Each structure stands twice: as structure tokens, then as C-alpha cells.
XYZ file of C-alpha atoms in Angstrom:
572
model
C -38.624 -4.403 -17.819
C -36.721 -5.996 -14.523
C -34.355 -8.099 -16.200
C -33.767 -11.900 -15.454
C -31.537 -12.561 -12.586
C -31.733 -15.848 -12.949
C -28.913 -14.932 -15.757
C -26.882 -12.086 -14.607
C -26.621 -14.365 -11.728
C -25.766 -16.836 -14.442
C -22.871 -15.257 -15.226
C -20.952 -15.170 -11.695
C -21.791 -19.263 -11.419
C -19.611 -19.457 -14.295
C -16.567 -16.839 -13.347
C -17.097 -19.341 -10.187
C -16.208 -22.237 -12.454
C -13.819 -20.804 -14.316
C -11.519 -19.967 -11.296
C -12.126 -23.771 -9.424
C -10.980 -24.829 -13.380
C -7.169 -22.693 -13.776
C -6.896 -23.513 -9.647
C -7.035 -27.333 -10.178
C -4.659 -27.523 -12.565
C -0.915 -29.616 -12.736
C 2.325 -29.757 -13.492
C 4.442 -32.646 -14.222
C 6.847 -32.628 -11.605
C 10.130 -33.485 -13.341
C 9.271 -29.612 -14.834
C 8.311 -28.085 -12.681
C 11.102 -25.526 -12.218
C 10.229 -24.085 -16.166
C 7.032 -23.623 -15.035
C 7.507 -21.249 -12.449
C 6.939 -17.779 -14.270
C 4.618 -19.475 -16.541
C 2.600 -20.632 -12.965
C 2.745 -17.083 -11.263
C 1.259 -15.857 -15.034
C -1.484 -18.485 -14.933
C -2.342 -17.069 -10.887
C -1.647 -13.490 -11.746
C -4.792 -14.122 -14.966
C -6.888 -16.364 -11.798
C -6.748 -13.332 -10.075
C -7.675 -10.926 -12.544
C -10.938 -12.770 -13.503
C -12.090 -13.136 -9.555
C -11.723 -9.066 -9.182
C -13.453 -8.307 -12.305
C -16.237 -9.960 -11.075
C -15.891 -8.641 -8.053
C -15.322 -5.309 -9.155
C -18.194 -4.935 -11.436
C -20.764 -7.299 -10.584
C -20.726 -8.646 -6.883
C -23.508 -6.726 -4.233
C -20.965 -4.211 -1.973
C -22.222 -4.370 1.062
C -19.368 -1.111 2.561
C -20.186 0.739 0.335
C -23.957 -0.211 0.505
C -23.948 -0.167 -3.096
C -26.343 -3.770 -5.292
C -23.772 -3.576 -9.003
C -24.550 -6.936 -11.442
C -23.071 -8.030 -15.043
C -25.940 -5.672 -17.184
C -27.952 -8.433 -18.954
C -27.015 -6.918 -22.307
C -23.629 -8.131 -21.852
C -24.549 -11.329 -20.179
C -24.446 -13.126 -23.855
C -21.281 -11.692 -24.205
C -20.000 -12.118 -20.817
C -20.786 -16.363 -21.024
C -18.972 -17.361 -23.785
C -15.809 -15.160 -22.848
C -15.855 -17.428 -19.913
C -17.074 -20.514 -22.473
C -14.159 -19.757 -23.946
C -11.562 -19.245 -21.505
C -12.731 -22.965 -19.710
C -12.286 -24.062 -22.484
C -8.876 -23.729 -23.811
C -7.803 -25.834 -20.610
C -10.819 -29.408 -21.935
C -7.940 -31.465 -23.491
C -5.406 -31.313 -21.478
C -8.233 -31.964 -17.919
C -7.567 -36.331 -20.119
C -3.994 -36.115 -19.020
C -4.653 -36.473 -15.040
C -4.870 -39.691 -14.870
C -1.733 -40.574 -17.433
C 0.045 -38.038 -15.025
C -1.008 -39.321 -12.193
C 0.059 -43.192 -13.469
C 3.347 -41.976 -14.693
C 4.936 -39.071 -12.960
C 3.876 -37.250 -10.244
C 2.577 -34.708 -10.745
C 2.610 -31.506 -8.489
C -0.752 -28.380 -8.181
C -0.066 -25.594 -11.052
C -0.815 -22.732 -8.187
C -0.843 -22.874 -5.085
C -2.811 -21.396 -2.668
C -3.085 -23.554 0.251
C -1.453 -20.446 2.122
C -4.107 -17.945 0.806
C -7.010 -17.753 4.212
C -9.165 -16.450 1.450
C -8.327 -16.131 -1.619
C -10.795 -14.611 -4.770
C -11.779 -17.952 -5.797
C -12.875 -18.433 -2.280
C -14.533 -15.355 -2.196
C -16.504 -15.344 -5.527
C -17.519 -19.327 -4.356
C -18.178 -17.998 -1.648
C -20.401 -15.468 -3.461
C -21.724 -17.510 -5.450
C -22.910 -20.259 -2.569
C -24.607 -17.627 -0.935
C -26.816 -17.288 -3.456
C -28.236 -20.523 -4.821
C -26.321 -20.247 -8.000
C -26.766 -23.135 -10.149
C -22.808 -23.423 -12.266
C -21.772 -26.321 -14.210
C -18.733 -28.459 -12.607
C -14.951 -27.092 -12.112
C -12.609 -30.183 -13.621
C -8.622 -30.986 -13.015
C -6.889 -31.099 -15.829
C -2.114 -31.196 -16.144
C 0.450 -30.248 -18.727
C 4.363 -30.996 -19.556
C 4.725 -28.944 -21.893
C 5.812 -25.686 -21.368
C 5.428 -23.609 -24.830
C 1.498 -25.329 -24.636
C 1.530 -23.694 -20.639
C 2.431 -19.837 -22.471
C -0.129 -20.462 -25.565
C -2.174 -21.352 -22.591
C -1.629 -18.621 -20.585
C -1.910 -15.831 -23.441
C -4.899 -17.108 -24.383
C -6.687 -16.645 -21.081
C -5.107 -13.254 -20.621
C -6.458 -12.252 -24.124
C -9.938 -12.780 -23.134
C -9.419 -11.285 -19.685
C -8.549 -8.344 -21.237
C -11.720 -9.080 -23.680
C -13.661 -8.606 -20.483
C -12.733 -5.868 -18.682
C -12.502 -3.798 -22.099
C -16.625 -4.372 -22.709
C -17.024 -3.997 -18.749
C -13.825 -1.577 -17.054
C -13.063 -1.631 -13.431
C -11.275 1.358 -11.920
C -7.656 0.845 -12.643
C -6.107 2.092 -8.530
C -8.839 -0.569 -6.991
C -7.132 -3.487 -9.768
C -4.090 -2.686 -8.262
C -4.544 -2.445 -4.631
C -5.777 -5.555 -5.134
C -3.441 -7.108 -6.773
C -0.843 -5.700 -4.428
C -2.699 -7.054 -1.443
C -3.401 -11.005 -2.601
C -0.043 -12.002 -5.134
C 2.854 -9.251 -3.242
C 1.801 -8.999 0.619
C 1.593 -12.939 0.745
C 4.446 -14.168 -1.371
C 7.365 -16.032 0.303
C 11.011 -15.343 -0.286
C 11.659 -18.644 -2.583
C 9.726 -16.267 -5.869
C 10.187 -13.325 -5.552
C 12.817 -13.919 -7.729
C 9.980 -15.692 -9.882
C 7.103 -13.106 -9.047
C 9.476 -9.791 -9.996
C 9.883 -11.792 -13.813
C 6.196 -13.080 -13.889
C 4.815 -9.140 -13.479
C 7.501 -7.421 -15.815
C 6.447 -9.970 -18.881
C 2.855 -9.676 -18.092
C 3.237 -5.593 -18.282
C 5.569 -5.695 -21.224
C 2.872 -8.282 -23.123
C 0.139 -5.464 -22.674
C 0.507 -1.346 -22.290
C -3.520 -2.073 -20.343
C -1.182 -4.318 -17.596
C 1.778 -2.114 -18.132
C 0.827 -0.130 -14.372
C -0.530 -2.566 -11.729
C 2.696 -5.121 -13.300
C 4.565 -1.483 -12.160
C 3.645 -1.527 -8.733
C 3.999 -5.247 -8.018
C 7.547 -5.526 -9.162
C 8.746 -2.092 -7.488
C 7.196 -4.191 -3.955
C 7.913 -6.515 -5.171
C 11.597 -4.829 -4.766
C 11.569 -3.738 -0.759
C 10.024 -6.516 -0.077
C 12.438 -9.286 -1.437
C 14.895 -6.604 1.019
C 13.190 -6.493 3.899
C 15.759 -8.567 6.999
C 12.679 -11.255 6.917
C 14.089 -12.448 3.660
C 18.137 -11.287 5.023
C 20.286 -12.115 7.323
C 22.331 -9.287 8.996
C 25.444 -10.173 7.488
C 23.925 -10.058 3.548
C 22.096 -6.742 4.835
C 25.287 -5.313 5.465
C 27.540 -6.785 1.666
C 24.520 -5.439 -0.104
C 25.441 -3.909 -3.428
C 22.444 -0.989 -2.230
C 24.698 0.140 0.425
C 27.267 1.333 -2.110
C 24.120 2.500 -4.519
C 22.806 4.718 -2.394
C 25.445 6.073 0.091
C 26.393 10.350 -0.176
C 30.247 9.919 1.183
C 31.946 13.061 0.315
C 27.908 15.019 1.297
C 29.169 18.995 2.362
C 26.252 21.393 3.182
C 27.748 24.668 2.269
C 25.941 27.307 3.116
C 23.932 26.090 5.453
C 24.685 24.133 8.707
C 22.853 20.958 10.122
C 20.711 21.072 12.899
C 21.647 20.333 16.439
C 18.538 18.646 16.881
C 17.063 15.020 14.719
C 14.579 18.475 12.823
C 14.182 18.171 9.557
C 16.579 19.768 7.304
C 15.805 21.624 3.964
C 19.216 22.713 1.739
C 20.477 22.775 -0.573
C 23.288 19.414 -1.346
C 26.603 19.387 -2.503
C 28.600 15.491 -3.278
C 30.789 14.527 -6.462
C 28.998 10.554 -6.679
C 26.154 13.582 -8.254
C 25.241 16.554 -9.590
C 22.939 19.062 -7.482
C 23.316 22.463 -9.162
C 20.951 24.366 -6.836
C 18.303 21.673 -6.299
C 17.113 21.808 -3.129
C 16.428 19.340 -0.582
C 14.999 17.431 2.502
C 17.636 15.748 5.025
C 15.837 13.341 7.467
C 17.039 12.022 9.936
C 18.393 7.780 11.853
C 20.579 8.416 15.142
C 21.684 5.966 17.420
C 20.149 7.035 19.862
C 17.312 5.637 19.263
C 18.459 2.698 19.746
C 19.797 -0.628 22.920
C 22.518 -2.380 23.409
C 25.991 -2.985 22.764
C 24.903 -3.595 18.908
C 22.898 -0.107 18.192
C 25.078 1.777 15.270
C 25.130 -1.683 13.992
C 21.238 -2.360 13.279
C 20.237 1.123 12.703
C 23.361 1.044 9.683
C 21.899 -2.189 8.162
C 17.738 0.069 9.041
C 19.057 2.655 6.934
C 19.739 0.241 4.007
C 16.693 -1.842 4.587
C 15.116 2.573 4.283
C 17.208 3.753 1.455
C 15.587 0.516 -0.683
C 11.885 0.904 -0.121
C 12.345 4.887 -1.076
C 14.212 4.719 -3.976
C 12.157 1.453 -5.099
C 9.268 3.379 -4.546
C 10.241 6.234 -6.606
C 8.721 7.505 -9.286
C 5.147 5.289 -7.880
C 2.351 8.807 -7.953
C 0.254 6.416 -5.577
C 3.404 6.645 -3.008
C 3.854 10.301 -2.422
C 6.909 10.255 -1.850
C 9.438 12.384 -2.421
C 12.154 11.074 -4.876
C 14.622 10.155 -2.451
C 18.470 10.769 -3.142
C 20.812 9.253 -0.936
C 21.932 9.035 2.490
C 25.174 9.883 4.203
C 26.618 9.550 7.680
C 26.309 12.570 10.199
C 29.873 12.303 10.932
C 29.879 15.967 13.767
C 27.165 14.374 15.044
C 26.792 14.681 19.554
C 24.680 11.795 19.783
C 25.955 9.157 18.795
C 25.807 7.903 14.725
C 23.592 10.281 13.340
C 22.541 8.773 8.980
C 20.852 11.826 7.112
C 17.974 10.522 4.597
C 18.553 12.987 1.571
C 15.193 13.965 -0.561
C 14.964 16.301 -4.009
C 12.539 18.567 -2.346
C 8.930 18.673 -4.234
C 9.248 22.077 -5.670
C 13.124 21.386 -6.177
C 13.470 23.585 -9.712
C 12.293 26.658 -8.108
C 15.006 29.497 -8.134
C 13.128 31.113 -4.528
C 15.634 31.611 -0.869
C 16.055 29.010 0.512
C 14.263 30.596 4.182
C 11.135 29.502 2.235
C 10.406 26.157 4.415
C 7.984 24.305 2.455
C 4.306 24.167 4.919
C 3.729 21.393 6.469
C -0.135 20.475 6.297
C -0.974 20.942 10.306
C 1.656 25.255 9.569
C -1.785 24.463 7.336
C -4.117 24.266 9.035
C -3.127 26.260 11.957
C -2.658 29.209 10.149
C -5.924 29.341 7.737
C -9.299 29.425 9.839
C -11.327 28.849 6.792
C -10.806 25.299 5.653
C -10.466 24.892 1.141
C -13.652 23.883 -0.775
C -14.820 21.051 0.042
C -13.508 19.100 -2.524
C -9.817 19.477 -2.198
C -10.251 18.542 0.901
C -11.387 15.043 -0.021
C -9.087 14.480 -2.475
C -6.131 15.827 -0.437
C -7.474 12.893 2.631
C -9.058 10.067 -0.362
C -5.148 10.794 -1.188
C -2.848 10.296 1.754
C -5.124 7.425 2.714
C -4.231 5.430 -0.411
C -0.494 6.935 0.150
C -0.363 4.951 3.999
C -2.681 1.339 1.947
C 0.577 1.472 -0.236
C 3.607 1.799 2.099
C 1.886 -0.535 3.916
C 1.345 -2.976 1.509
C 5.183 -3.484 0.927
C 6.038 -5.072 4.315
C 6.876 -1.898 6.308
C 5.196 0.117 8.563
C 5.061 4.615 8.529
C 4.915 4.378 12.351
C 4.553 8.960 12.091
C 1.486 9.413 10.350
C 0.526 13.351 11.798
C 0.090 16.241 9.913
C 2.645 17.784 10.888
C 4.840 15.331 8.260
C 2.667 16.071 5.310
C 4.291 18.762 3.721
C 2.409 20.938 1.478
C 2.391 22.136 -1.979
C 1.323 23.843 -5.457
C 3.098 22.893 -8.215
C 0.898 25.745 -10.648
C 1.770 27.816 -8.152
C 4.417 30.919 -10.062
C 7.764 29.323 -10.232
C 9.239 31.538 -8.991
C 7.466 33.011 -5.695
C 8.040 31.133 -2.327
C 4.821 29.943 -1.726
C 2.533 31.015 0.701
C -0.225 28.972 2.510
C -3.143 30.325 1.756
C -2.013 29.997 -2.263
C -0.781 27.270 -1.196
C -4.647 24.963 -0.067
C -5.972 26.396 -3.717
C -4.684 23.592 -5.338
C -2.902 21.385 -2.620
C -0.457 18.575 -3.820
C 1.199 16.004 -0.993
C 4.719 14.521 0.265
C 4.761 12.371 2.711
C 7.650 12.421 4.644
C 8.700 11.524 8.827
C 9.837 7.768 8.579
C 12.677 8.430 10.613
C 11.526 5.622 13.413
C 9.470 3.696 10.299
C 10.478 0.097 10.213
C 9.598 -3.612 8.430
C 6.520 -4.945 9.950
C 7.972 -8.379 11.088
C 7.990 -10.448 14.576
C 10.861 -9.754 16.964
C 11.878 -6.281 14.651
C 13.201 -4.708 16.721
C 11.408 -1.097 17.221
C 12.256 2.168 18.310
C 10.031 4.964 19.136
C 10.375 9.104 18.881
C 10.058 9.546 22.968
C 7.615 12.650 22.404
C 5.306 12.407 24.502
C 3.117 15.350 23.146
C 2.830 12.970 19.508
C 0.984 10.602 21.110
C -1.939 13.128 20.203
C -1.573 11.183 16.747
C -1.246 7.092 18.814
C -3.573 4.470 19.045
C -4.327 3.612 23.232
C -1.770 0.400 23.440
C 0.988 2.068 21.871
C 1.151 5.176 23.271
C 4.425 6.266 25.061
C 3.396 4.866 28.526
C 2.059 1.782 27.304
C 5.814 1.160 25.657
C 6.855 -0.843 29.009
C 3.917 -2.758 29.095
C 3.718 -6.453 28.856
C 0.766 -6.261 25.803
C 3.432 -4.043 24.295
C 6.670 -5.815 24.523
C 5.394 -8.863 23.035
C 3.678 -7.896 20.557
C 4.808 -4.575 19.859
C 4.126 -1.386 16.817
C 1.342 -3.290 14.394
C 0.431 -2.684 10.671
C -3.585 -1.334 12.525
C -1.578 1.247 14.524
C -0.827 3.221 11.543
C -4.132 3.215 10.639
C -5.246 4.292 13.633
C -2.602 8.020 13.774
C -4.464 8.347 9.489
C -7.774 8.353 11.258
C -6.792 11.410 13.752
C -5.065 12.917 10.138
C -8.520 11.885 9.091
C -9.982 14.335 11.503
C -7.615 16.941 10.937
C -8.814 17.677 8.202
C -12.146 17.031 8.284
C -13.374 18.822 11.095
C -10.357 21.533 9.850
C -8.776 21.614 12.830
C -5.127 20.052 14.149
C -5.219 17.408 16.848
C -3.329 19.531 19.795
C -5.782 22.314 19.206
C -8.665 19.717 19.884
C -6.864 18.817 22.747
C -6.462 21.472 24.106
C -11.127 21.924 24.326
C -11.676 18.322 25.912
C -8.669 20.210 28.635
C -10.786 23.176 28.645
C -14.261 20.622 28.950
C -13.128 17.053 29.439
C -9.866 16.383 30.996
C -10.463 13.040 33.337
C -10.930 11.742 29.081
C -8.117 10.274 27.382
C -7.801 11.929 23.753
C -8.367 8.484 22.014
C -12.308 8.877 23.151
C -12.521 11.960 22.738
C -11.999 12.356 19.193
C -14.196 9.735 19.063
C -16.496 11.666 19.992
C -15.767 15.021 17.767
C -15.014 13.730 14.682
C -18.864 11.846 14.858
C -21.037 14.444 16.773
C -19.306 17.019 13.552
C -17.989 14.766 10.489
C -21.390 14.387 9.298
C -22.330 18.062 9.432
C -18.806 19.170 7.379
C -17.645 16.036 5.452
C -21.366 13.887 5.524
C -21.304 10.488 7.105
C -19.611 8.423 5.299
C -16.564 10.811 5.468
C -17.067 10.293 8.968
C -18.446 6.637 9.032
C -14.800 6.102 7.487
C -12.518 7.665 9.434
C -14.551 6.132 12.883
C -13.319 2.911 12.230
C -9.486 3.837 11.601
C -9.823 5.667 14.700
C -12.896 3.102 16.371
C -10.017 -0.250 14.898
C -13.225 -1.493 13.831
C -11.524 -3.246 11.210
C -13.178 -6.629 11.297
C -10.750 -9.396 11.480
C -11.917 -12.500 12.672
C -8.936 -14.918 11.675
C -5.495 -15.174 11.927
C -3.733 -12.783 9.343
C -0.100 -12.820 9.457
C 0.208 -10.926 6.489
C -2.185 -8.201 7.036
C -3.356 -8.853 4.089
C -7.234 -9.309 5.303
C -6.762 -6.045 7.193
C -5.341 -4.420 3.853
C -9.345 -5.936 2.263
C -10.973 -4.113 5.054
C -9.292 -1.225 4.677
C -9.489 -0.943 0.599
C -13.364 -1.589 1.498
C -13.872 0.298 4.810
C -11.884 3.254 4.199
C -10.472 3.905 1.030
C -13.770 2.950 -1.560
C -16.128 5.207 0.496
C -13.238 8.016 0.630
C -13.670 7.365 -3.862
C -16.865 8.432 -3.749
C -16.999 11.052 -1.113
C -18.144 14.820 -3.496
C -18.732 18.478 -2.483
């Protein structure tokens, strides 16, 4: 029996009206400050409702899936949406009164958001020529009434989500992209407080709101929000700085190689825990203030690494702190200290963690397909979350992805073979990471062999070009590097191995072109067309950004829809 398509689409039209009504709210200007947190909570609810409709009832062009509200639920969904709209009716007559006696301002200000979810839903409704109720304007001046209003909207929205559940991880990514990435300095504290209040009010919202709090904590400390003087005087310097770090059993490396061993400090009881140390060095900076800029950057990075602790989707090891290596002979050097993913194991310190690069190099036979799909999906998700905080990694490659097997015998060293039976990973390589903002100093890793993982616009020979000098490093380049790693996982060959093949047969061809062609030829056979297409989009940078994208929100939206979601449906 064919479902009445008009009724199903009518739900979409009703959703569009619901979103517009929420957006057409006004508050008395003399009470503006009292409403800040509640205004943000109401916008959270609008975004939640919009993405719920998008995720369960709108055609997904990238995945080629047709989704629709089940007809059997349409009546209940329609009544629920009408109840949400009805909550605002009694305040609609206040608009004209406010225009006469008070100045009024919008409760939700979306003027700076180029393509928010409300407009996306409305556009989808118009494309289908769906009739819908007319939206109306409303106003409010009483804070307690607005609080009750937000609470009722939240209850009805959660009822919709219980009726037709959506992918909670997808919703979390959407909320980070649509609210956090476009937020301005003035609302950061209110944004974090509103997220905390919503997380406390509803257990079902807690994980998403907690992720938003973490991302806002990172963005609050970005240089775009703070002056260098404010950063220099920040208490976070004392919070994370290990003044008396000691390394009694092993000498620190004389170069910038990643180091694993034991650390001692009177500030933290490390016991026998194994740690990983990565480096940031003043030799990578230029100018008379190199050491000061290095110190500021380390504090910023420490804020990022500490804020995302415990957030599983980032896959970043627990950050312990940083120290200054005063004995280093090539300038000022700071060590970033992470807890080893296997810190609890009593294994010899000579047993280093295995990188993805080493696992691919030493294992001729790849792990089973399902494990590779999971690894690729989780690595891509980790990159998404890092970019959503306002940072760029700048060194995404298989040697910076550390593998381990949590289920192995705790008293035995892990071999690459045993790790690949059930691999988990940690993303490292933050020695050159920086915030994504115009004018930010972009330090570079002077190793041309790493060009294999770099976009053609940011390989070492391009650093002195006018284009790179003007535009600098971009988020898009991190996604290219991710594409190289995904290709390595899919073909189970390192970029270095693939480059050797290129030199023997196509010496005059650029590696990036060779890799695209090689991946497009081999991946459909070994990993399937969906995986191959996702890799191709990263390597070709074809994310179809059609307008200015100063916050990177559109790029994250396309990356989610064209790469993450397709990877999510890949299965063995």
C-alpha cells in the first residue's frame, strides 16, 4: 500500500513553521541581559528539532537514501509539532504592544549564520512545494515564563526523539558545527552555561551538551578571543606547567622524536605510569619574540588537550601537563606530556607503542575488513572533532596514529600482529598544531618526506609562494592528509611504499595525482565504492563549498555528509 506522500511531506512543512515561529520571537530590550542563557537554550531546541526532522525525514543526496516520516506516526508527530507552535500563540499579541512601548530585539539572532538548519528545512519544503501553516511573531518580557516555555519545548522535542530516535553521534556533530563553530566571543560564557543547564535537566541531552561545553572551553582560550598579554597572565599556565619534571631512568632525545618512558614530579604522583612526550621548539618560529610566541602557543595547546580529556570521539590520550627542557641545545623546547594508552601495564619500557605506519609496514596481510572500516571511521571522526574546536592538527599521518589492543594480556608487550586483532588508537602529533584564524603564525615541519601527506598547496616547496603566504594553512589541508591515511588503510600500503611504486613507473607524475588514480582504481575492489568515494573526496578536496565560509561550518557540514556518514554505513 502506498503511503500518502502529501501527509508525510506535510509534517516537514509543519516542522518548518515550528522552526520559523521559534526564530520569530522577540524580547524586551530592557530585559535583554536577563534572557541570554534562556535565549541560547531556546536556539538549542530549535537546532535539535530541525536536525531531528533532517535526520529522520529528509532525502540524503550524498548517501542516496530516501528517508521519510513513517505514515503511522504522522498524526502523533503532527500533534506534537502543533503543541510546540501553540506554546507561543498566547505571546503573539504582545508584539504590537512592545513596538509601541518598548524596544524589542530578536530572541534568536541568526543574522551571521550563512545556512542554518531553519533555512535548510524551509528550502527543502519549498523544493517540494509543501503547503504549511503561516508563521507568526511573538514576544516575551517575563524571564520565568520564558524558562517554562523552554522547558515545555524541550519535553515535546524529546518526545519526538523517543518516537523516532536518531543517531546521537550525528546529532552531536551537528550541534558542534551549527552552534559552537559560529559563536562569537561575547556569548561564549553564556553558551557554556546554557549547555550545562540543559545537560543537567535531561540525561538524554547530557553527552551532547557536555561535548559542547568542552569545545567552548577550547574556543574561549583561542588567540582570536584573547590578547597575548591575557594568555601570558592566564592561570592555566600554572595549572598545567610541571616545574620540576624529572626523568630518572632514560635520557630525553636530543632531537624532536616522540619519547616514551617514566616521569617524576612533586606536583603529580605518577607512580610507575608510562608517559609519552611530544615537543614544541622555538627553532620552528621566526622573529625576536620566538620564545614568547612558543610559550603562548604551548599554553593554548595545553588548554585544548586538557579540555577534551575523557571525550572519546577525540581519541587523544590523557594530557598531563607540559615542562620546559632547559638542557636542550637548539633553543627553547617544551615537552607535552600524555599518559600512555597502556600506562597501567607492567611491561618493559623498551616496548614502544606501535604506530599505524609501523603496523602497515610490518604486516603484509591486512586485518579483516570490518576492523579497517571501524578504524577509518573513528580516525575521520577524531579529525572532525578537532576541527570543530577551532584548531587544525597539521600533521595527520599514519606515524602519528598510535595503535594498541586494550584486551591483550596486561603483562605482555604488544606485537603488531596482536594489536591488529582488535585495534584501538590514539591520535598524537600535536607539535605543529595551531588555531584556525587569519594571521596566526604557522610553524612548519621542515621534512620534505612528509610532503606525501600534504595537500599540493602546502607542500614544502609551496611555502614561499604568494598563495601560501597570503592564505596560510587551511582546514581543508587536514582533510587531504586524512584522505592519505584512509587510502593507506584501504590499500594497506604506506604512502612511502606507494611513492616508491610511483617513482619506478610514473616518475614525472605528482604523488597526489598518482595517489588519487591508484586509490580510485583499487579501493572499489578491496573496500567498496562508498569507501572509495569518501577517500576521493578528501584527496580531491571536492567538498563543493559555494560561498564564503569564514568559520569552516560549511566544510564540516560537507565533510560530515560526504565522508563521515558514508564511512558510517561501510560494513564487511
